Coordinates of C-alpha atoms in Angstrom, one line a residue:
Chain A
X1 CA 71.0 87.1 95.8
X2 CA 72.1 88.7 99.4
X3 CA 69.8 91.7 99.4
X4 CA 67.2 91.9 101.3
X5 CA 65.5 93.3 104.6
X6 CA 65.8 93.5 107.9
X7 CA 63.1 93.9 110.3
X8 CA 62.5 94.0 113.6
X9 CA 66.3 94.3 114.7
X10 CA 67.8 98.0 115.6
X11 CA 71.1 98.8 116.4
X12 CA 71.0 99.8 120.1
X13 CA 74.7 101.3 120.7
X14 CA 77.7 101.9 118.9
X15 CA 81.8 102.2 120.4
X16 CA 84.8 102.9 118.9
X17 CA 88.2 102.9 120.9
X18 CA 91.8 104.1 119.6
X19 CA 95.0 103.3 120.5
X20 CA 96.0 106.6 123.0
X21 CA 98.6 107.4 120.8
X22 CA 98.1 109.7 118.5
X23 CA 100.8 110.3 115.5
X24 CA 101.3 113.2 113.0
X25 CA 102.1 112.1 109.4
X26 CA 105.0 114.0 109.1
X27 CA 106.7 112.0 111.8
X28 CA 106.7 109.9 108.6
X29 CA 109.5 112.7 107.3
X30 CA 112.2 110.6 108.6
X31 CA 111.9 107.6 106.2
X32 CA 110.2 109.5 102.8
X33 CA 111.4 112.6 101.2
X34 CA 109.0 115.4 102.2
X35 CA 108.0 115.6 98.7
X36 CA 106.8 112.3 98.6
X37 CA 104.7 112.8 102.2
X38 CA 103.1 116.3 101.1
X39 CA 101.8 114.5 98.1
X40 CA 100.4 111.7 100.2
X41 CA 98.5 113.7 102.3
X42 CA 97.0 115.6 99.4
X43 CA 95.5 112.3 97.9
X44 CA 94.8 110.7 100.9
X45 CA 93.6 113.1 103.4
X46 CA 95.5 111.9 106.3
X47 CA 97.3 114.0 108.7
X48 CA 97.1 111.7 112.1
X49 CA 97.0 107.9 112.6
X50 CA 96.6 106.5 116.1
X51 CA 99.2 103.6 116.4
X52 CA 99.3 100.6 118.7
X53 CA 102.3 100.9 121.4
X54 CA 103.6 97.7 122.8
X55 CA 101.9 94.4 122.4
X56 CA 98.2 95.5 122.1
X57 CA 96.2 93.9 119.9
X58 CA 92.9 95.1 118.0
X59 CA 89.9 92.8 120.0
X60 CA 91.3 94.8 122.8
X61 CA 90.2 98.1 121.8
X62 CA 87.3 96.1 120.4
X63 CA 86.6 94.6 124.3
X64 CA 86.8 97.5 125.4
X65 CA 84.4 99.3 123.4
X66 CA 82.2 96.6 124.6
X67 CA 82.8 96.8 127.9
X68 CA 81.7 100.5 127.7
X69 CA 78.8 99.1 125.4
X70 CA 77.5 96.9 128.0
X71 CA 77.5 99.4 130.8
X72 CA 76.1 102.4 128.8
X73 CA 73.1 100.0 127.8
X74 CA 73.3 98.2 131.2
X75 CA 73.0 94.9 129.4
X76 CA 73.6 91.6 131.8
X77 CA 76.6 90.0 129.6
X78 CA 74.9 86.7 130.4
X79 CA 71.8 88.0 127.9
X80 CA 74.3 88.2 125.3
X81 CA 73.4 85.5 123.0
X82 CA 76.2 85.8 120.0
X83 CA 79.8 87.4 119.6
X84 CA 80.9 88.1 116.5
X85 CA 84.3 89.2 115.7
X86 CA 85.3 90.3 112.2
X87 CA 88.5 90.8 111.2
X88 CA 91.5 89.9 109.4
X89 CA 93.7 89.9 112.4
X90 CA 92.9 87.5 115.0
X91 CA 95.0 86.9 118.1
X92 CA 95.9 83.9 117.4
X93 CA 96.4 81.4 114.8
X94 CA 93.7 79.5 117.3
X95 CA 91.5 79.5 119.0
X96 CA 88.9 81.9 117.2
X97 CA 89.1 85.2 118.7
X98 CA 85.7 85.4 119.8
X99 CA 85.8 82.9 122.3
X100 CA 88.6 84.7 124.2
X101 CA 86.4 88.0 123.8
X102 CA 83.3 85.9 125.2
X103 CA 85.3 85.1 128.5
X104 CA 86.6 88.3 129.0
X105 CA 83.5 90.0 128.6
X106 CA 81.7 87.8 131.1
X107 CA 79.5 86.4 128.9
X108 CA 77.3 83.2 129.3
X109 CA 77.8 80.2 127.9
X110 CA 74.3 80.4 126.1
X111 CA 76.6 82.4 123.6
X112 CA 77.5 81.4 120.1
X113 CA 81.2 83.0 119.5
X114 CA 83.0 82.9 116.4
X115 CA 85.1 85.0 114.3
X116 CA 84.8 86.0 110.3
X117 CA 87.9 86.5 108.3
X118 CA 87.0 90.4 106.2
X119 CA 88.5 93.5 105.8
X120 CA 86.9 96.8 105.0
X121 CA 83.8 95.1 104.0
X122 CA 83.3 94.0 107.4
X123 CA 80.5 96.2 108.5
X124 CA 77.7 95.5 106.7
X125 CA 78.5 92.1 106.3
X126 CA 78.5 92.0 110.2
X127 CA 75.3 93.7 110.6
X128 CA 73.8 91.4 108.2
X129 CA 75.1 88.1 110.0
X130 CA 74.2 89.4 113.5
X131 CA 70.7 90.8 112.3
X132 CA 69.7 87.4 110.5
X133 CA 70.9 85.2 113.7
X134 CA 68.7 87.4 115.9
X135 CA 66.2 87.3 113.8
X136 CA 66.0 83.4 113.6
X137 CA 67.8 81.7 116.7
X138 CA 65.6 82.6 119.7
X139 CA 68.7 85.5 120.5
X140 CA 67.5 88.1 121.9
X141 CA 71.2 90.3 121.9
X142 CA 74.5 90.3 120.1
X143 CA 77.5 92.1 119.9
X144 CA 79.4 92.7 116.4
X145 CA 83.0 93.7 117.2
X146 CA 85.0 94.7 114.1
X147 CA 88.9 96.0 113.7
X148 CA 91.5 95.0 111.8
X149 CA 95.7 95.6 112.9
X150 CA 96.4 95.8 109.0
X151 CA 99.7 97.6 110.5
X152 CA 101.0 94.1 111.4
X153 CA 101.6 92.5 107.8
X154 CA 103.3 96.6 106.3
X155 CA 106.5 96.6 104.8
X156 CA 107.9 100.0 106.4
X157 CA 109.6 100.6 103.3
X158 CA 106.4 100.8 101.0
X159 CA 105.9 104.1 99.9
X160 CA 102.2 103.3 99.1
X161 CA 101.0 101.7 102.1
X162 CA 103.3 102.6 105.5
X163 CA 101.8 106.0 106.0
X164 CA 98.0 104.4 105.1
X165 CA 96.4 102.1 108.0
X166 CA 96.2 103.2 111.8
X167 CA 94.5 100.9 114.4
X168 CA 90.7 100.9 115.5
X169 CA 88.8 98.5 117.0
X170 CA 84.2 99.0 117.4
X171 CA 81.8 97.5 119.2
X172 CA 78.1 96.9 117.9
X173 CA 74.9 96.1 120.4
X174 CA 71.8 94.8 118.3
X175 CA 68.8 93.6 119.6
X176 CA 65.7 92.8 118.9
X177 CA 63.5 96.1 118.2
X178 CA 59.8 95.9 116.6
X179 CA 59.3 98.3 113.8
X180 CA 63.1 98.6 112.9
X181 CA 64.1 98.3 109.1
X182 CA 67.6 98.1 107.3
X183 CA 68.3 96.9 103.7
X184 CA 71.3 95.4 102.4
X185 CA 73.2 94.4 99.4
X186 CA 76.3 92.2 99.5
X187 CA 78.6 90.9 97.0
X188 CA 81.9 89.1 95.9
X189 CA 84.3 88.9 93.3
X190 CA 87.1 86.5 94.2
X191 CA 88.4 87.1 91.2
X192 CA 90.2 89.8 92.4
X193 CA 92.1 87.9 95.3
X194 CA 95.5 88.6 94.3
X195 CA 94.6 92.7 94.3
X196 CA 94.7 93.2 97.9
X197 CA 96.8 90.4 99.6
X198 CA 99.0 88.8 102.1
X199 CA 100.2 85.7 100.3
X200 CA 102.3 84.0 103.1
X201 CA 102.1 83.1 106.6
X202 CA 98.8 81.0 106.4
X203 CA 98.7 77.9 105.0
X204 CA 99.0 78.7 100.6
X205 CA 102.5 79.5 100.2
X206 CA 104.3 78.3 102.7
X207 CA 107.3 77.0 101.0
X208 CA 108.1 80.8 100.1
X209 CA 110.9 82.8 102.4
X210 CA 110.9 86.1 103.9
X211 CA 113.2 88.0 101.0
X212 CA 111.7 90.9 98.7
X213 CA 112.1 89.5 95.8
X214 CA 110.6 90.7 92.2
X215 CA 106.7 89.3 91.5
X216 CA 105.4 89.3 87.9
X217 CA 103.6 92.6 88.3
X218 CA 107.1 94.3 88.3
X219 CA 106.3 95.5 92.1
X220 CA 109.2 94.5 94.5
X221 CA 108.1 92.5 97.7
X222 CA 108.0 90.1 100.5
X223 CA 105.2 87.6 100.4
X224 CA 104.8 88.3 104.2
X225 CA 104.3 91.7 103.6
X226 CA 100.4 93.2 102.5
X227 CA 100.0 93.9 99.1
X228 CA 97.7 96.7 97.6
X229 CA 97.3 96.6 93.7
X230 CA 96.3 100.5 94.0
X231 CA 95.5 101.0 90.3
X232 CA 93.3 98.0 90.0
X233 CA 91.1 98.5 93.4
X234 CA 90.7 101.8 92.5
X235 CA 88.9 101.2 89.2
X236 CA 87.1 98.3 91.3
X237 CA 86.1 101.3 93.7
X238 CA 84.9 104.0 91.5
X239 CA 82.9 101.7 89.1
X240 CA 80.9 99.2 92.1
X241 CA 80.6 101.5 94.9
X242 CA 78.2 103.7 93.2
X243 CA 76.6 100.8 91.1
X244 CA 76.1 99.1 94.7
X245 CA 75.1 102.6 96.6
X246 CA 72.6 103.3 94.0
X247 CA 70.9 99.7 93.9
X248 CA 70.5 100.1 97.4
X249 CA 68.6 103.3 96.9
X250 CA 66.2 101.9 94.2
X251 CA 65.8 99.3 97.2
X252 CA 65.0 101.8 99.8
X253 CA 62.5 103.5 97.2
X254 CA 64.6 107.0 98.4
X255 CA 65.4 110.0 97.1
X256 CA 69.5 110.5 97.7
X257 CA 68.5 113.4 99.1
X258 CA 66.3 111.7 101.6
X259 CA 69.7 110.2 102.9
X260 CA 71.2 112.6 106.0
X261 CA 74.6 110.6 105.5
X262 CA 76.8 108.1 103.2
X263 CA 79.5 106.9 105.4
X264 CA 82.1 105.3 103.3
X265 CA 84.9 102.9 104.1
X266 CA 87.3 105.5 104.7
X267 CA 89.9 104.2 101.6
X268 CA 91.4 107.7 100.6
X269 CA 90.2 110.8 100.6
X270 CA 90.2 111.2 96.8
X271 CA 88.2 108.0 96.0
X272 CA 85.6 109.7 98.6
X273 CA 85.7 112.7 96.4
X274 CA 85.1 110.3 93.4
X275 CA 82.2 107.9 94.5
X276 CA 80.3 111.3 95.7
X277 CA 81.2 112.9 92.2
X278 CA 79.3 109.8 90.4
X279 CA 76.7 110.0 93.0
X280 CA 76.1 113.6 92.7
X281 CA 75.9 113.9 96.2
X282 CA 77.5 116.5 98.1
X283 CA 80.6 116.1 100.3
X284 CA 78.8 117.6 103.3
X285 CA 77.2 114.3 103.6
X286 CA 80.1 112.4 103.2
X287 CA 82.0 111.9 107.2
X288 CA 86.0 112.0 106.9
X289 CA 87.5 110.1 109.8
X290 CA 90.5 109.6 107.5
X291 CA 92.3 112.3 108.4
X292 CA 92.4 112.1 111.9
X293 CA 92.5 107.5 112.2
X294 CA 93.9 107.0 108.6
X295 CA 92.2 104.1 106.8
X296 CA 90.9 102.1 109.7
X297 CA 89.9 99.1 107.6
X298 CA 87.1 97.0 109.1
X299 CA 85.9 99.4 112.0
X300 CA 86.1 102.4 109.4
X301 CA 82.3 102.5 109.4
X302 CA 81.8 102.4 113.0
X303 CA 84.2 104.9 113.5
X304 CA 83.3 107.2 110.9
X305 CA 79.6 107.5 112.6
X306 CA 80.6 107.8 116.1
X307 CA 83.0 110.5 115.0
X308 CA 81.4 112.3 112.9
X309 CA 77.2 112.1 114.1
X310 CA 77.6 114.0 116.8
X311 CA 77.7 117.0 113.9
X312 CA 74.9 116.4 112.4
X313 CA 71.2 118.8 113.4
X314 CA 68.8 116.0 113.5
X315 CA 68.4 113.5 116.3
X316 CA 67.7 110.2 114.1
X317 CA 69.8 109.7 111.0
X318 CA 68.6 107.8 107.7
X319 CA 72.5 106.4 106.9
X320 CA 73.9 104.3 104.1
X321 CA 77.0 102.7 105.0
X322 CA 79.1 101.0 102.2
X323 CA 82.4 98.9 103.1
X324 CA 84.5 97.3 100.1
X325 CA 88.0 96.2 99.7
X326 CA 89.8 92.9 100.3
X327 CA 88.4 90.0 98.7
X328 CA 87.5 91.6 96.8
X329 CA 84.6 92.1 99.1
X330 CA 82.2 94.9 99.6
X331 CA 78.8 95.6 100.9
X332 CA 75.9 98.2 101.6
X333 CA 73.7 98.7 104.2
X334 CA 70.4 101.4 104.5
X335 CA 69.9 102.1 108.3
X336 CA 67.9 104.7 110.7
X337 CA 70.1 105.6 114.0
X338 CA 69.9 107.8 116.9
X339 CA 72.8 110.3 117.7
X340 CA 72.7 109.2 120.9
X341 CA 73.3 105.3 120.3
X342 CA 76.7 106.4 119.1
X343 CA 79.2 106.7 121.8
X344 CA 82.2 109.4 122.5
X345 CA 85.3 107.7 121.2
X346 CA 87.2 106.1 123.7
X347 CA 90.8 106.0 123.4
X348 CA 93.5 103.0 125.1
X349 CA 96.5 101.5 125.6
X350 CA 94.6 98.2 127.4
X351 CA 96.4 95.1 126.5
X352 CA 95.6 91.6 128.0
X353 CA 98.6 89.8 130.0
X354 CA 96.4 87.2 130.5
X355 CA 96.3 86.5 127.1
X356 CA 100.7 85.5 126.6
X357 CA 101.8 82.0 126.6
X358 CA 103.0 81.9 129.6
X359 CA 100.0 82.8 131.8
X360 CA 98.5 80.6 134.1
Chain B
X1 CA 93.0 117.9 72.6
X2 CA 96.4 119.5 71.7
X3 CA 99.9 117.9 72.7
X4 CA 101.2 121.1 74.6
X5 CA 97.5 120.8 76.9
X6 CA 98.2 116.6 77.3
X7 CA 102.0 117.6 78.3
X8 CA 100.4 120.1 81.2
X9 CA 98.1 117.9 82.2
X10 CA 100.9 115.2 82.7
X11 CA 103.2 117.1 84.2
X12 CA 100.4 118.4 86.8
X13 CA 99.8 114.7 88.0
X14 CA 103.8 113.8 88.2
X15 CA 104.3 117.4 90.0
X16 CA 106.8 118.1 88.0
X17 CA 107.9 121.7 86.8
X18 CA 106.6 123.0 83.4
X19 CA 108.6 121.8 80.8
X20 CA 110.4 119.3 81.9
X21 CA 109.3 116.3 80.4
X22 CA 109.8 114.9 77.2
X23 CA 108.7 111.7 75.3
X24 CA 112.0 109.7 75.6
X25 CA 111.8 109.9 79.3
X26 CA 111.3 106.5 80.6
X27 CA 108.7 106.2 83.5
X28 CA 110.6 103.5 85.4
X29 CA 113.7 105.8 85.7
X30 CA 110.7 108.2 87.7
X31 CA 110.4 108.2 91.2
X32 CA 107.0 110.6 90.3
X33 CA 105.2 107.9 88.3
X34 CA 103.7 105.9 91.8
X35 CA 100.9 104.1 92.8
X36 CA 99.2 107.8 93.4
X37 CA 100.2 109.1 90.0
X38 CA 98.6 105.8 88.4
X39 CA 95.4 106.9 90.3
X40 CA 95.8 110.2 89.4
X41 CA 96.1 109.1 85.8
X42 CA 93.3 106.8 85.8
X43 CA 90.9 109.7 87.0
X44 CA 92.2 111.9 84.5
X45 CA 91.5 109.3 81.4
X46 CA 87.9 108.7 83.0
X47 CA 87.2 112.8 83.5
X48 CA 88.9 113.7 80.0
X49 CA 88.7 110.8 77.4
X50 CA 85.6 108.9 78.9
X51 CA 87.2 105.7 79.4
X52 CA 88.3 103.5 82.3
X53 CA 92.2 102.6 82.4
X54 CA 93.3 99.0 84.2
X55 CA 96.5 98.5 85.7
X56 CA 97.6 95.9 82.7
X57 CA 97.1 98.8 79.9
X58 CA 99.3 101.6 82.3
X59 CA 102.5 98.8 83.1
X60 CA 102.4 98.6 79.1
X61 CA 103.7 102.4 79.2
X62 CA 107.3 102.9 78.9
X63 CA 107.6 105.9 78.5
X64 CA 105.7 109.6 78.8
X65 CA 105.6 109.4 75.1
X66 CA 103.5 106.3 75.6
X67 CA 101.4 107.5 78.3
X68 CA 100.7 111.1 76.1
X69 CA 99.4 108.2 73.3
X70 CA 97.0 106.8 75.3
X71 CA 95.2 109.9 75.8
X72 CA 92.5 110.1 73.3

C-alpha cells in the first residue's frame, strides 16, 4: 500500500511564479449575468486569477521558479540529478517536457528527466517520486516542477468552470538531509475517470469532432473541452479528504492540534470550509490562495505555502498537505519546513522563442 | 421537518425570493438549479438529513416538488 516514510530527504527551497497579469473576477461581468458571478465568488472564494498573456506556457513559470531556486540555494545545475515535471499540460505532444526544462536550466546530462501526467494530486505524489529516487539512485538533488494550464482545454461558455482555474507554475529543490522525516499516503480510484475529463485530443476518441453536442449526463459539451462532474467530485472530496487526512495523522502518531497548517488543494473555498468542518480543525489553519490565483490545480500546494507561510509566528512548520482531484487521484503528505525555504512569489510574462517550430 | 422550513431552505440555496417556488416548477426550466446549487444541495442533505446525495439520485429530480421529497 503507498504509505510510508520518508527519511533522510528534506525539502530545501520552494518557488512559485504567476503569470504578471493579474485579473478581477468581475471582468467576468461581460459574459455571465452579475447574478450568476456574485454567487460564484460566494462559493468559491475567488476574486483574482492571474492569466497567461500571449503564448506562455506553464514549465515557463515553472523554469523560472527554478532558475530563482537554483540561485537562492546556489546549487551547480550540473549537481542536479533528476527533473521531474508534473502536469497535465505539457508543451508538446513530444518530447517529454522535462527534457526541454533540463536544457534550459543548464543541467548535466547525469540527469534523469521525465514528465508525469496529474492534476491537483500532483504534489504529494511528486514529493514522494522525487524523495524515493533520492533515496535509492545515488542522487544527491532533484527538482519537482509542478503546474498545470487547465485554462487551455475551458469552454468560455461554461458557467461552472471559465471563472475557476488561473495559471501557476512551482519549483521544488530536495536533497538529501539526515534526520529529515515525511509520511505519505497515496491513492487511486480510476473508477471515477469520466468525473473530471478531457475526452478528446489524445489518442481515445479521436474519431469525435469539435461540436457541443448533448452527452448522456444531460450536460451540453465539446469533447475537446474539460469536463468537471461537480456534484460527483464533491461527494468524492468531502467523504476521502478527511478519511485520507486523518489516516495520515494516526500515521504521524499527532495530535491535529500538533499540526501548525493543513494546506489543501485549493478546489473551492466551500469544500475548504467542509473538509475542516469534518476535521474539526479550525480555518485559521487552513491557507486560501484561492482567492487571489483561483484554483491553481497541480502547483496549488506549492503556492498555497509560499503564500501564505510567511504569516505564520513560528520559524519551522509541521504541515499536512493533501492534493486530490483528476483521476480520480489524490494524496497526503506530513512534512516539517522552514519559513524561510519558501520563496517570495515571483510573478512573469517569460515565454521561450526558442521553443516554436520554427527556431533554429 | 415541516414543508414551509424545507421550502426556505430551498429557496435559500436557489437565491430565489421567498415565496416563489412551487412544486410544479420544473428544475430544467431554472437557470438557479447549477452545478453550485447541486453542491449546495448536497451539503444541505449531509448537514440536515444525515445522508450523502450522488449526482445519479439529484438528475432523477424533475422538479422542486421532487427535490422537497427527497428531504427526509
Amino acid at each position: 500500500m503507498p504509505s510510508g516514510t520518508i527519511r533522510d530527504v528534506g525539502i530545501r527551497g520552494i518557488a512559485c511564479a504567476v503569470p504578471d497579469n493579474r485579473v478581477p473576477i468581475d471582468a467576468c461581468c461581460d459574459r455571465f449575468e452579475k447574478e450568476h458571478v456574485d454567487k460564484f465568488v460566494k462559493m468559491t472564494g475567488i476574486r483574482s486569477r492571474h492569466l497567461m498573456v500571449g503564448g506562455q506556457c506553464v514549465s515557463d513559470l515553472c523554469c523560472v521558479a527554478a532558475q530563482r531556486l537554483l540561485e537562492h540555494l546556489d546549487w551547480d545545475p550540473q549537481s542536479v540529478g533528476a527533473l521531474l515535471f508534473i502536469s497535465s499540460t505539457p508543451d508538446y505532444r513530444l518530447p517529454a517536457t522535462a527534457c526541454v526544462l533540463q536544457h534550459r536550466l543548464g543541467l548535466g546530462k547525469d540527469c534523469a528527466a521525465f514528465d508525469m501526467n496529474l492534476g491537483c494530486s500532483s504534489y504529494p505524489y511528486g514529493v514522494w517520486l522525487a524523495s524515493t529516487l533520492l533515496q535509492s539512485s545515488g542522487i544527491e538533488r532533484a527538482l519537482l516542477l509542478v503546474g498545470n494550464q487547465i485554462n487551455l482545454y475551458i469552454d468560455p461558455d461554461d458557467r461552472a468552470t471559465a471563472m475557476l482555474f488561473g495559471d501557476a507554475g512551482s519549483a521544488t529543490a530536495l536533497e538529501r538531509q539526515e534526520g529529515s522525516l515525511m509520511r505519505y499516503r497515496l491513492k487511486t480510484n480510476g473508477d471515477g475517470f469520466r468525473k473530471i475529463i478531457v475526452p478528446a485530443g489524445g489518442a481515445r476518441n479521436r474519431e469525435y469532432g469539435r461540436e457541443p453536442y448533448l452527452h448522456a449526463d444531460g450536460s451540453f459539451r465539446s469533447d475537446y473541452s474539460y469536463y468537471l462532474n461537480g456534484t460527483d467530485v464533491f461527494n468524492f472530496t468531502i467523504t476521502e479528504v478527511p478519511e485520507i487526512i486523518s489516516e495520515l495523522l494516526h500515521d504521524c502518531q499527532l495530535p491535529r492540534e500538533d499540526i501548525d497548517l493543513y494546506v489543501l488543494h485549493q478546489a473551492n473555498l466551500f469544500i475548504l470550509q467542509r473538509i475542516a468542518a469534518k476535521l474539526k480543525i479550525p480555518m485559521s489553519k487552513v491557507p486560501v490562495s484561492i482567492d487571489r490565483f483561483g484554483n491553481t490545480s497541480g502547483a496549488s500546494l506549492p503556492l498555497t505555502l509560499v503564500t501564505c507561510a510567511g504569516d505564520a509566528v513560528k520559524d519551522r512548520l509541521q504541515t499536512v498537505l493533501c492534493g486530490f482531484g483528476v483521476g480520480l487521484s489524490w494524496g497526503a503528505l506530513s512534512l516539517e519546513i522552514d519559513k524561510a525555504a519558501c520563496l517570495p512569489l515571483i510573478y512573469s510574462n517569460e515565454g521561450y522563442a526558442e521553443g516554436s517550430p520554427d527556431h533554429v | 421537518m415541516a414543508d414551509r422550513t424545507k421550502t426556505v431552505l430551498l429557496e435559500e440555496i436557489l437565491a430565489v425570493d421567498e415565496g416563489t417556488l412551487n412544486e410544479e416548477m420544473e428544475l430544467s426550466g431554472m437557470g438557479q438549479w447549477d452545478s453550485l446549487a447541486r453542491i449546495s444541495f448536497v451539503s444541505l442533505m449531509e448537514d440536515n438529513y444525515g445522508r450523502v446525495v450522488g449526482n445519479e439520485e439529484i438528475r432523477k429530480c424533475r422538479t422542486v416538488g421532487d427535490l422537497l421529497a427527497m428531504m427526509e
